[in-house]
CSV table of C-alpha atoms in Angstrom, one decimal:
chain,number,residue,atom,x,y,z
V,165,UNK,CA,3.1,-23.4,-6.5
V,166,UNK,CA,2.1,-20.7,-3.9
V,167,UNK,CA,1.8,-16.9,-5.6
V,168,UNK,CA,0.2,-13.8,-4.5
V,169,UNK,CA,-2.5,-12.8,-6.7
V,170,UNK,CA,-4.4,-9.5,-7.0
V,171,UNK,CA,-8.0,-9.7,-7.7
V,172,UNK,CA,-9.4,-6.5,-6.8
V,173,UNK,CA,-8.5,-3.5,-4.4
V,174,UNK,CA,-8.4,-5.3,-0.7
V,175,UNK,CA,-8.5,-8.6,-2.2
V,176,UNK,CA,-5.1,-9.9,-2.7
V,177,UNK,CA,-4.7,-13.7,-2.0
V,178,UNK,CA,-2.1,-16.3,-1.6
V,179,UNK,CA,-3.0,-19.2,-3.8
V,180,UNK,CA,-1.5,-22.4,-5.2
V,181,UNK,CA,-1.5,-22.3,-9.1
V,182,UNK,CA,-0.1,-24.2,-11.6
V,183,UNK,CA,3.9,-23.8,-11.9
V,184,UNK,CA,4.5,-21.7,-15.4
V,185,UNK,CA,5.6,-23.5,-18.7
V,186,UNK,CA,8.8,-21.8,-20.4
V,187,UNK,CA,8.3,-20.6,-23.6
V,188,UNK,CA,10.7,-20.6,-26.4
V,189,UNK,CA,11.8,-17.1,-25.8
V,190,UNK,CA,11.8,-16.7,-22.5
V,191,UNK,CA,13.6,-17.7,-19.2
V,192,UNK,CA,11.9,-19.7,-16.0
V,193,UNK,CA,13.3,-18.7,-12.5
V,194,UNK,CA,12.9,-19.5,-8.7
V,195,UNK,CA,12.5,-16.6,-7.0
V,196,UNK,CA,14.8,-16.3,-4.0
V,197,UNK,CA,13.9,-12.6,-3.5
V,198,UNK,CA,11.2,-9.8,-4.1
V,199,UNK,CA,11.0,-7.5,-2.0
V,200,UNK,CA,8.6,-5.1,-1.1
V,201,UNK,CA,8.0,-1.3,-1.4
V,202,UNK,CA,4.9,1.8,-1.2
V,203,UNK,CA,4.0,1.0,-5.1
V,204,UNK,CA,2.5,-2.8,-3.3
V,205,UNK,CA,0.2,-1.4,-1.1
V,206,UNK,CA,-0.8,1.2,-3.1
V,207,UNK,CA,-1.9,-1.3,-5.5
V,208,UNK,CA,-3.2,-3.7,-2.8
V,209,UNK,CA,-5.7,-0.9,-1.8
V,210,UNK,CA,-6.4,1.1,-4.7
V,211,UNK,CA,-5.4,-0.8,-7.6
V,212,UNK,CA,-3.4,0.0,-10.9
V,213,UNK,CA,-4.4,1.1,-14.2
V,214,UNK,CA,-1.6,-1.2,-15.9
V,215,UNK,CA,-2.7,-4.2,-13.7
V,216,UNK,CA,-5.7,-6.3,-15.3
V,217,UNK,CA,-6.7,-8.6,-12.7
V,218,UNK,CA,-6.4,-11.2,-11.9
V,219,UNK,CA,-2.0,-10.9,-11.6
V,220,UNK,CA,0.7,-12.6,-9.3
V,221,UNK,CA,2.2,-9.2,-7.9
V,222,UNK,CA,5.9,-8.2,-7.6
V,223,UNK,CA,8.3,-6.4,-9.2
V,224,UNK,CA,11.8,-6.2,-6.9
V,225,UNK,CA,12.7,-9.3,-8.6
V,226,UNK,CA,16.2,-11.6,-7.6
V,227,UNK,CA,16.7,-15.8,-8.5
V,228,UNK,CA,17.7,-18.1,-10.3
V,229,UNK,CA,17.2,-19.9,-13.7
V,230,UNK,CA,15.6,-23.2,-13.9
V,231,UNK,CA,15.2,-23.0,-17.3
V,232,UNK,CA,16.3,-21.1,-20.5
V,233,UNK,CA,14.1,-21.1,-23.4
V,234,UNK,CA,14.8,-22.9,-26.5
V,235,UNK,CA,15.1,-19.8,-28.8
V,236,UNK,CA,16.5,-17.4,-26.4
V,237,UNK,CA,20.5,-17.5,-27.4
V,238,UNK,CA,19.4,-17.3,-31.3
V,239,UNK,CA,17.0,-14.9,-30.6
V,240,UNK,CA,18.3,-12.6,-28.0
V,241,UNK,CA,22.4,-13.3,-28.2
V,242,UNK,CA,22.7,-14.1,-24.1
V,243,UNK,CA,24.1,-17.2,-23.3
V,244,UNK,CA,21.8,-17.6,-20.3
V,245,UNK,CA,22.3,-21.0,-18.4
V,246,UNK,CA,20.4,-23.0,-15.5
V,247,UNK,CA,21.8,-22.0,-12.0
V,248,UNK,CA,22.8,-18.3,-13.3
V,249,UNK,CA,21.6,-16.0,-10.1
V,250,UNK,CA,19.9,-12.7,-12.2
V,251,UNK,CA,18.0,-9.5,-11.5
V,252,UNK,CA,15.0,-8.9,-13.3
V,253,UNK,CA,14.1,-4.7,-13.9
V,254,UNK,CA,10.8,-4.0,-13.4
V,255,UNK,CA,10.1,-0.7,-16.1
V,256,UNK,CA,10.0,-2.2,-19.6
V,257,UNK,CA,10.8,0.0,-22.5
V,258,UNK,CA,9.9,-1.3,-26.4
V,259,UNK,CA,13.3,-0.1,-27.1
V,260,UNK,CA,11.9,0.8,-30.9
V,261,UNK,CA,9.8,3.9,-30.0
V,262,UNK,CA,11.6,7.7,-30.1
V,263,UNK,CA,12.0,8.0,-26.6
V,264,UNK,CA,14.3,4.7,-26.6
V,265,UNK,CA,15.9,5.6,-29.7
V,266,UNK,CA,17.4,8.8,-28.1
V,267,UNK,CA,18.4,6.6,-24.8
V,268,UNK,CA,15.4,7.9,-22.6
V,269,UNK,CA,13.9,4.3,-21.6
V,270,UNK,CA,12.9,5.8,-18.3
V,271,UNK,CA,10.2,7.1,-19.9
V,272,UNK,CA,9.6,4.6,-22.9
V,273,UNK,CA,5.9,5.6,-24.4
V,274,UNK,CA,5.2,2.0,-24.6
V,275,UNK,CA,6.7,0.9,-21.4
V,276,UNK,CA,5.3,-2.3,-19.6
V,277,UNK,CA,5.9,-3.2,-16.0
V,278,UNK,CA,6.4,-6.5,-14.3
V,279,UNK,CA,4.0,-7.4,-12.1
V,280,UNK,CA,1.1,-5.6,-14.1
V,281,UNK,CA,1.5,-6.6,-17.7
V,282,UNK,CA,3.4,-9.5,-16.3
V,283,UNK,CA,3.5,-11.9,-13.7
V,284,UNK,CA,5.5,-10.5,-10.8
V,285,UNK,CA,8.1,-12.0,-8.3
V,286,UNK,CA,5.3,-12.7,-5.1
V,287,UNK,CA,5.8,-16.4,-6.5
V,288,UNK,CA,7.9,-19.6,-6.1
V,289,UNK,CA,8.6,-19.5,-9.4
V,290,UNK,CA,8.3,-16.9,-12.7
V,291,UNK,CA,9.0,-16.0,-16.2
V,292,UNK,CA,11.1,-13.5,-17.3
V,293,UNK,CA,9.3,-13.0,-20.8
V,294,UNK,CA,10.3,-12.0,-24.2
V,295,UNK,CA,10.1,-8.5,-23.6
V,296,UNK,CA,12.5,-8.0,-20.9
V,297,UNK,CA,14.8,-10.0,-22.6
V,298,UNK,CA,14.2,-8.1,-26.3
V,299,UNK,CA,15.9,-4.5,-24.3
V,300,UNK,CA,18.5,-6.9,-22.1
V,301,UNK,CA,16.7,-6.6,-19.0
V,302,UNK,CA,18.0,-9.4,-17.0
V,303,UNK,CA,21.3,-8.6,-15.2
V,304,UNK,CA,23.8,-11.3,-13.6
V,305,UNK,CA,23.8,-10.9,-10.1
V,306,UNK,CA,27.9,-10.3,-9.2
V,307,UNK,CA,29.2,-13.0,-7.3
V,308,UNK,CA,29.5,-11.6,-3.7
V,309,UNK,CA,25.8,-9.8,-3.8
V,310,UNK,CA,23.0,-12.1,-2.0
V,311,UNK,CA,19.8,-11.9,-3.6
V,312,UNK,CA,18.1,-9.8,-1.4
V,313,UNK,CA,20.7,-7.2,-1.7
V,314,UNK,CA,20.3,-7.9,-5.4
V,315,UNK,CA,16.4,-7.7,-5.6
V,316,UNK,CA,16.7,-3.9,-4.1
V,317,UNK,CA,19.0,-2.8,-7.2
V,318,UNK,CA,15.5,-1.8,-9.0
V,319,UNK,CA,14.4,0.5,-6.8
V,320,UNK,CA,18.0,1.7,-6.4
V,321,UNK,CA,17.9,2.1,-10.1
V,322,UNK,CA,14.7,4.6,-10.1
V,323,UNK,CA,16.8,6.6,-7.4
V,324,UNK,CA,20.6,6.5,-9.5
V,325,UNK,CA,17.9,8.2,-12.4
V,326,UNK,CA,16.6,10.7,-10.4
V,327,UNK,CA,20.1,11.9,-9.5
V,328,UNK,CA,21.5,11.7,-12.9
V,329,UNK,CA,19.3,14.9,-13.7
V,330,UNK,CA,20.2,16.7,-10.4
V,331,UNK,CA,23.8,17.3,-11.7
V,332,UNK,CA,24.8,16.9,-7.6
V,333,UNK,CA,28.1,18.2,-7.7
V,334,UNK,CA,31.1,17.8,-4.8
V,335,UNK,CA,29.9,19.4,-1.4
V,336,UNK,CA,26.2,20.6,-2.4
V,337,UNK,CA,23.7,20.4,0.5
V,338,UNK,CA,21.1,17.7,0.2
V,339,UNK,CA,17.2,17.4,1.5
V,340,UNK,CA,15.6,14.6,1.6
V,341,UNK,CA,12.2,14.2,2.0
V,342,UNK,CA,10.8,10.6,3.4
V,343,UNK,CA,12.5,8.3,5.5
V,344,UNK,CA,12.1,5.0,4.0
V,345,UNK,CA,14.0,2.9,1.9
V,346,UNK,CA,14.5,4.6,-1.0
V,347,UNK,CA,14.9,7.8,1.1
V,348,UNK,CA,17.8,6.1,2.6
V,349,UNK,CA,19.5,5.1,-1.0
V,350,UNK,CA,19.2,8.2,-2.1
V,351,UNK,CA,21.4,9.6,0.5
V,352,UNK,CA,24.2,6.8,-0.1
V,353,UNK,CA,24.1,7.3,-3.7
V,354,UNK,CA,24.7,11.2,-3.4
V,355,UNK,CA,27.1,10.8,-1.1
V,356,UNK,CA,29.2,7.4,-2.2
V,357,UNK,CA,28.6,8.4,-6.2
V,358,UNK,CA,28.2,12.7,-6.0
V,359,UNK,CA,30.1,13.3,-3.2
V,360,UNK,CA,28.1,16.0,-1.7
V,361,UNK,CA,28.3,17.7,1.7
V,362,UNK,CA,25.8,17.8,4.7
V,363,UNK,CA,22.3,15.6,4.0
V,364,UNK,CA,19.3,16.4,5.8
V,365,UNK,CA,16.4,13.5,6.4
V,366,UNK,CA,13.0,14.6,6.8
V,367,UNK,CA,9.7,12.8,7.7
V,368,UNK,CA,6.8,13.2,9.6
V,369,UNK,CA,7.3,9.5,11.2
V,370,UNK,CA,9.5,9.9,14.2
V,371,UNK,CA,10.1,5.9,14.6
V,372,UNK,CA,11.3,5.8,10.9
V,373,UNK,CA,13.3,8.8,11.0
V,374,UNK,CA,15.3,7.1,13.9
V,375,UNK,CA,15.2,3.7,12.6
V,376,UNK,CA,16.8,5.0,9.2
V,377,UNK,CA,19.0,7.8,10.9
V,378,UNK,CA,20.9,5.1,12.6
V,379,UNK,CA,21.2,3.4,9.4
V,380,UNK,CA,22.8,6.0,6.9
V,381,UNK,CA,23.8,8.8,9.5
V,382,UNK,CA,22.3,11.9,7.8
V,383,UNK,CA,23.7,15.0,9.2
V,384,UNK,CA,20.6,16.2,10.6
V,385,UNK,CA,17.3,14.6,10.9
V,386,UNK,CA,14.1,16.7,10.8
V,387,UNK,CA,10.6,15.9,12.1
V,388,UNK,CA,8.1,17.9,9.7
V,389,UNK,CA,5.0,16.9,12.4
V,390,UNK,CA,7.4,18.9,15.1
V,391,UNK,CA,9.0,22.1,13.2
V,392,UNK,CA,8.9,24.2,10.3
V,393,UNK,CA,11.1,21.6,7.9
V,394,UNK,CA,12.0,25.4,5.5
V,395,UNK,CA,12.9,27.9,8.0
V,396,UNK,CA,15.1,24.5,9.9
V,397,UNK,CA,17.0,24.2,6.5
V,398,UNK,CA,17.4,27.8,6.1
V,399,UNK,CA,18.9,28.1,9.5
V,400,UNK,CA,20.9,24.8,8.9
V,401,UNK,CA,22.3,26.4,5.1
V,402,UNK,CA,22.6,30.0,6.8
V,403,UNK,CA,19.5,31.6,4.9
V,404,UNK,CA,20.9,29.8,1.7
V,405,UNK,CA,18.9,27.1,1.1
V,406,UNK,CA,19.9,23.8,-0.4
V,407,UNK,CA,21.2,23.1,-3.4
V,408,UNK,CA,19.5,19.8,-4.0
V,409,UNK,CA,15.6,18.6,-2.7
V,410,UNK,CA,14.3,15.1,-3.5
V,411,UNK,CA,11.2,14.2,-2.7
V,412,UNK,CA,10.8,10.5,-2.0
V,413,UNK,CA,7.2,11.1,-0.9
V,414,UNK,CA,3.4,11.0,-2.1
V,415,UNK,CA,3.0,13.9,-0.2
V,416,UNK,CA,1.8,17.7,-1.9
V,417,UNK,CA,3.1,19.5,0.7
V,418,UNK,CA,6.7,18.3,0.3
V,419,UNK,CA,6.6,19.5,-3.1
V,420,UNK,CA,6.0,23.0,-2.0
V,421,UNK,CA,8.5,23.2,0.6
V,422,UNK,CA,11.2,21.6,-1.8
V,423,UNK,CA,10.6,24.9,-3.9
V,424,UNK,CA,10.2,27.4,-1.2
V,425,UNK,CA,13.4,26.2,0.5
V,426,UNK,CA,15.5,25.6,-2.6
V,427,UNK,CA,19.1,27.9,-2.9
V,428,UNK,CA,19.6,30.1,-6.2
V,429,UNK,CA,20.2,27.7,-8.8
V,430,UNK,CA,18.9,24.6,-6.7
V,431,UNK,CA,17.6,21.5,-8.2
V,432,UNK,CA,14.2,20.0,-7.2
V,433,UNK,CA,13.6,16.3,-8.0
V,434,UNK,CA,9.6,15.3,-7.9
V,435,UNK,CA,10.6,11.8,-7.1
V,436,UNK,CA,8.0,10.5,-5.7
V,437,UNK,CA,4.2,10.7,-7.4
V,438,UNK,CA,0.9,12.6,-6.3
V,439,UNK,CA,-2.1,11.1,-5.5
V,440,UNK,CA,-4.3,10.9,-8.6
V,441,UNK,CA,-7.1,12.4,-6.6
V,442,UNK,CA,-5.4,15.3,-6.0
V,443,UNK,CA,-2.2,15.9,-8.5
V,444,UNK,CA,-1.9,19.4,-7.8
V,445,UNK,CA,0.5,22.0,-5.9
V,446,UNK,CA,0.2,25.7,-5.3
V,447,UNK,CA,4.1,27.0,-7.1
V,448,UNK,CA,5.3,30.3,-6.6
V,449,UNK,CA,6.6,30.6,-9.9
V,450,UNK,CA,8.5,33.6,-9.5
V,451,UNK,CA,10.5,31.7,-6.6
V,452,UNK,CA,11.2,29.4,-9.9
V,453,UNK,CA,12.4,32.3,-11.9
V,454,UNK,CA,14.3,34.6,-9.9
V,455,UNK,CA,16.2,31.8,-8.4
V,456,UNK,CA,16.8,29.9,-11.5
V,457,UNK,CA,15.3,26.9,-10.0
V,458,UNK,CA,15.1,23.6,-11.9
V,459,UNK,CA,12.5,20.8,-11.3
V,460,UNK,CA,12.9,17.6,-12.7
V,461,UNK,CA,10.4,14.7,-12.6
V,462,UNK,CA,11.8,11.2,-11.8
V,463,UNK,CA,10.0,8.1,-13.5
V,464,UNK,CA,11.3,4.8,-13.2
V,465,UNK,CA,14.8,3.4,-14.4
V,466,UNK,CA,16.1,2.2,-17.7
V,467,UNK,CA,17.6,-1.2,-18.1
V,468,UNK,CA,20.9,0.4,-18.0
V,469,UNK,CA,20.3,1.8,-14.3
V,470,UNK,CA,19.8,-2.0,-13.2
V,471,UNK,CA,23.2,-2.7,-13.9
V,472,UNK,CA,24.2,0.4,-12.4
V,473,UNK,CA,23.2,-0.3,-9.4
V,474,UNK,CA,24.0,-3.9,-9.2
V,475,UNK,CA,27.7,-2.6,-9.5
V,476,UNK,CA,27.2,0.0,-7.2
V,477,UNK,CA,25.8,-2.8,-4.7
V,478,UNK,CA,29.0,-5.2,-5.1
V,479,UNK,CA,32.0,-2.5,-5.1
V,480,UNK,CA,30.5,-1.2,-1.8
V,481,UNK,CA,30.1,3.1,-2.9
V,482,UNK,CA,26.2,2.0,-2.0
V,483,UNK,CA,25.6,-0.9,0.3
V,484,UNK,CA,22.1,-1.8,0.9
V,485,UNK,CA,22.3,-5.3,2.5
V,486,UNK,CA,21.7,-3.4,6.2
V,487,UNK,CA,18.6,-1.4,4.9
V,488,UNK,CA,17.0,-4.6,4.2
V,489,UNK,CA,15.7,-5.3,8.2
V,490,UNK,CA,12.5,-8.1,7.6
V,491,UNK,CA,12.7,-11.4,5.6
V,492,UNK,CA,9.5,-12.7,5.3
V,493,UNK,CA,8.9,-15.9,4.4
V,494,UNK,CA,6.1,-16.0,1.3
V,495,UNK,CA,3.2,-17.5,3.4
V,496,UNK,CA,3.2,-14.8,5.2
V,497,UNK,CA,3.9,-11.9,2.3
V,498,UNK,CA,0.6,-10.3,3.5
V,499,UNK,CA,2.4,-9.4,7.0
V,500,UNK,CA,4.8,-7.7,4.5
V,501,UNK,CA,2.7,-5.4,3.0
V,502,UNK,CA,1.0,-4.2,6.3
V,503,UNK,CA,5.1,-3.8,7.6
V,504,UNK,CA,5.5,-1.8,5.2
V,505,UNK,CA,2.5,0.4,4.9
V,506,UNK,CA,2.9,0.6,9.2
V,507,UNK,CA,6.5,2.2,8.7
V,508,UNK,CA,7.9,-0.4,11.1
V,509,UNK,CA,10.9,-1.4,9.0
V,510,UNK,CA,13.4,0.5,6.3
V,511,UNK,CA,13.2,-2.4,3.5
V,512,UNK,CA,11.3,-5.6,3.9
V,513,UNK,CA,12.1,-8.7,1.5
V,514,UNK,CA,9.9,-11.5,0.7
V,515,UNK,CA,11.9,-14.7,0.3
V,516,UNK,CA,9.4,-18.0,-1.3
């Protein structure tokens, strides 16, 4: 079969390999969907701590079973069958550690990942193994969600865990910072699950903040290469500030505004991570203080998010199946990578 492997930072190749054998515990799809997001070319260009090379890369997993392990019904209790369509998470907690026992898989201490301890989705075919079955990590897919609109319920799931800790209540004012396709699920989730009042997109790519503006309509876009993005959203809030800032960027600077333009009693959400060659912001911490501020780190998703968002995905509150705007075909999953990395598309899906 054809896979993507990664050998080494720049040296990612498409490859025929041997199909994988099911084991008795385990669960053997065909990929019909993984799609693609900033995580894939980081790694493509820097590499992953987690990711001993060399690895079939992937981790927005959607397809179908080919084959169900021998031991999985006895072992897991699922009554998993060929020709079920499923969604694989990505994060994977030991669900035996403290963390898991007080229901904080997000940030499981001995979490493994999918496409770095395991072979990922960039694949015709994959095994879902033992330990995403062990925390019931594979999710059927509903019956009127495509597998492409399926495969984006992971990173749907980091973003429905970020917002859980925001407490987003009925008409707050939102700020969003990044314009890509989680940028753009985060906006439908606070509105179609929180309910909250004018949004505000900001990114310093002008062709992505229109391409996603038409998409989920955010009250006002702002281009942080053109204007000062914290006086615009204190003009916007009437010297308030906003209530809630997510920062769906790898960029230090957003960080800083989020604080500096945050209203008494706003909620900052560090979504997205920092460089590790330069981790650090400059914090006015008596901004923090006097205006009560709370800033909450977002890693990941638990297992439970998954199916969150698959449900989200099928009763409509959060459609994504118009954010996904490039299927590539796997042959050419490199083009999919560069796509993404060139902001030329909201989310791009790889289909083998």
């Amino acid at each position: 079969m054809k896979a993507l492997r990664y050998y080494a930072p720049d040296d990612l190749r498409l490859e025929d390999i041997p199909e994988p054998e099911c084991g008795p515990g385990e669960v053997k799809l065909r990929v019909r969907n993984c799609s693609t997001c900033g995580t894939d070319v980081k790694i493509r260009h820097n590499g992953h701590q987690n990711l001993t090379p060399p690895r079939t890369l992937g981790h927005e997993i959607a397809g179908e079973v080919v084959e169900v392990g021998a031991e999985v019904a006895a072992r897991y209790g699922t009554d998993w069958r060929v020709g079920d369509r499923v969604q694989v998470i990505a994060a994977v907690p030991c669900g035996t550690c403290h963390e898991c026992a007080k229901g904080w898989m997000a940030v499981c201490r001995n979490q493994t990942s999918v496409g770095y301890q395991y072979e990922g989705g960039f694949a015709e075919y994959m095994i879902v193994p033992a330990a995403v079955l062990r925390v019931d990590g594979m999710n059927r897919i509903p019956e009127n969600v495509g597998f492409a609109e399926a495969s984006a319920a992971e990173p749907m799931a980091c973003a429905i865990n970020a917002q859980e800790l925001l407490g987003i209540e009925s008409g707050d004012t939102v700020v969003i910072f990044g314009a890509g396709p989680i940028g753009c699920m985060h906006i439908r989730i606070a509105r179609g699950v929180h309910r909250c009042g004018p949004v505000y997109l900001v990114d310093v790519n002008a062709e992505r903040l229109t391409l996603s503006a038409k998409a989920v309509q955010p009250d006002e876009v702002i281009d942080a290469s053109q204007v000062d993005v914290v006086e615009r959203v204190l003009e916007l809030t009437g010297g308030r500030g906003a209530d809630v800032v997510i920062t769906a960027t790898a960029a230090n600077i957003t960080q800083e505004q989020a604080i500096a333009m945050a209203a008494r009693n706003g909620r900052i959400s560090f979504f997205g991570g920092l460089p590790k060659t330069n981790p650090t912001i400059t914090c006015d911490s008596n901004v923090v203080h006097y205006r009560q501020l709370h800033i909450h780190g977002a890693n990941g998703s638990a297992p439970e998010h998954n199916r969150r968002a698959l449900d989200l995905i099928a009763t409509g509150r959060v459609p994504v199946e118009d954010l996904i705007t490039h299927r590539i075909p796997l042959e050419r999953v490199l083009d999919a990578f560069t796509i993404v990395e060139n902001g030329e598309a909201i989310k791009v899906t790889v289909e083998p």
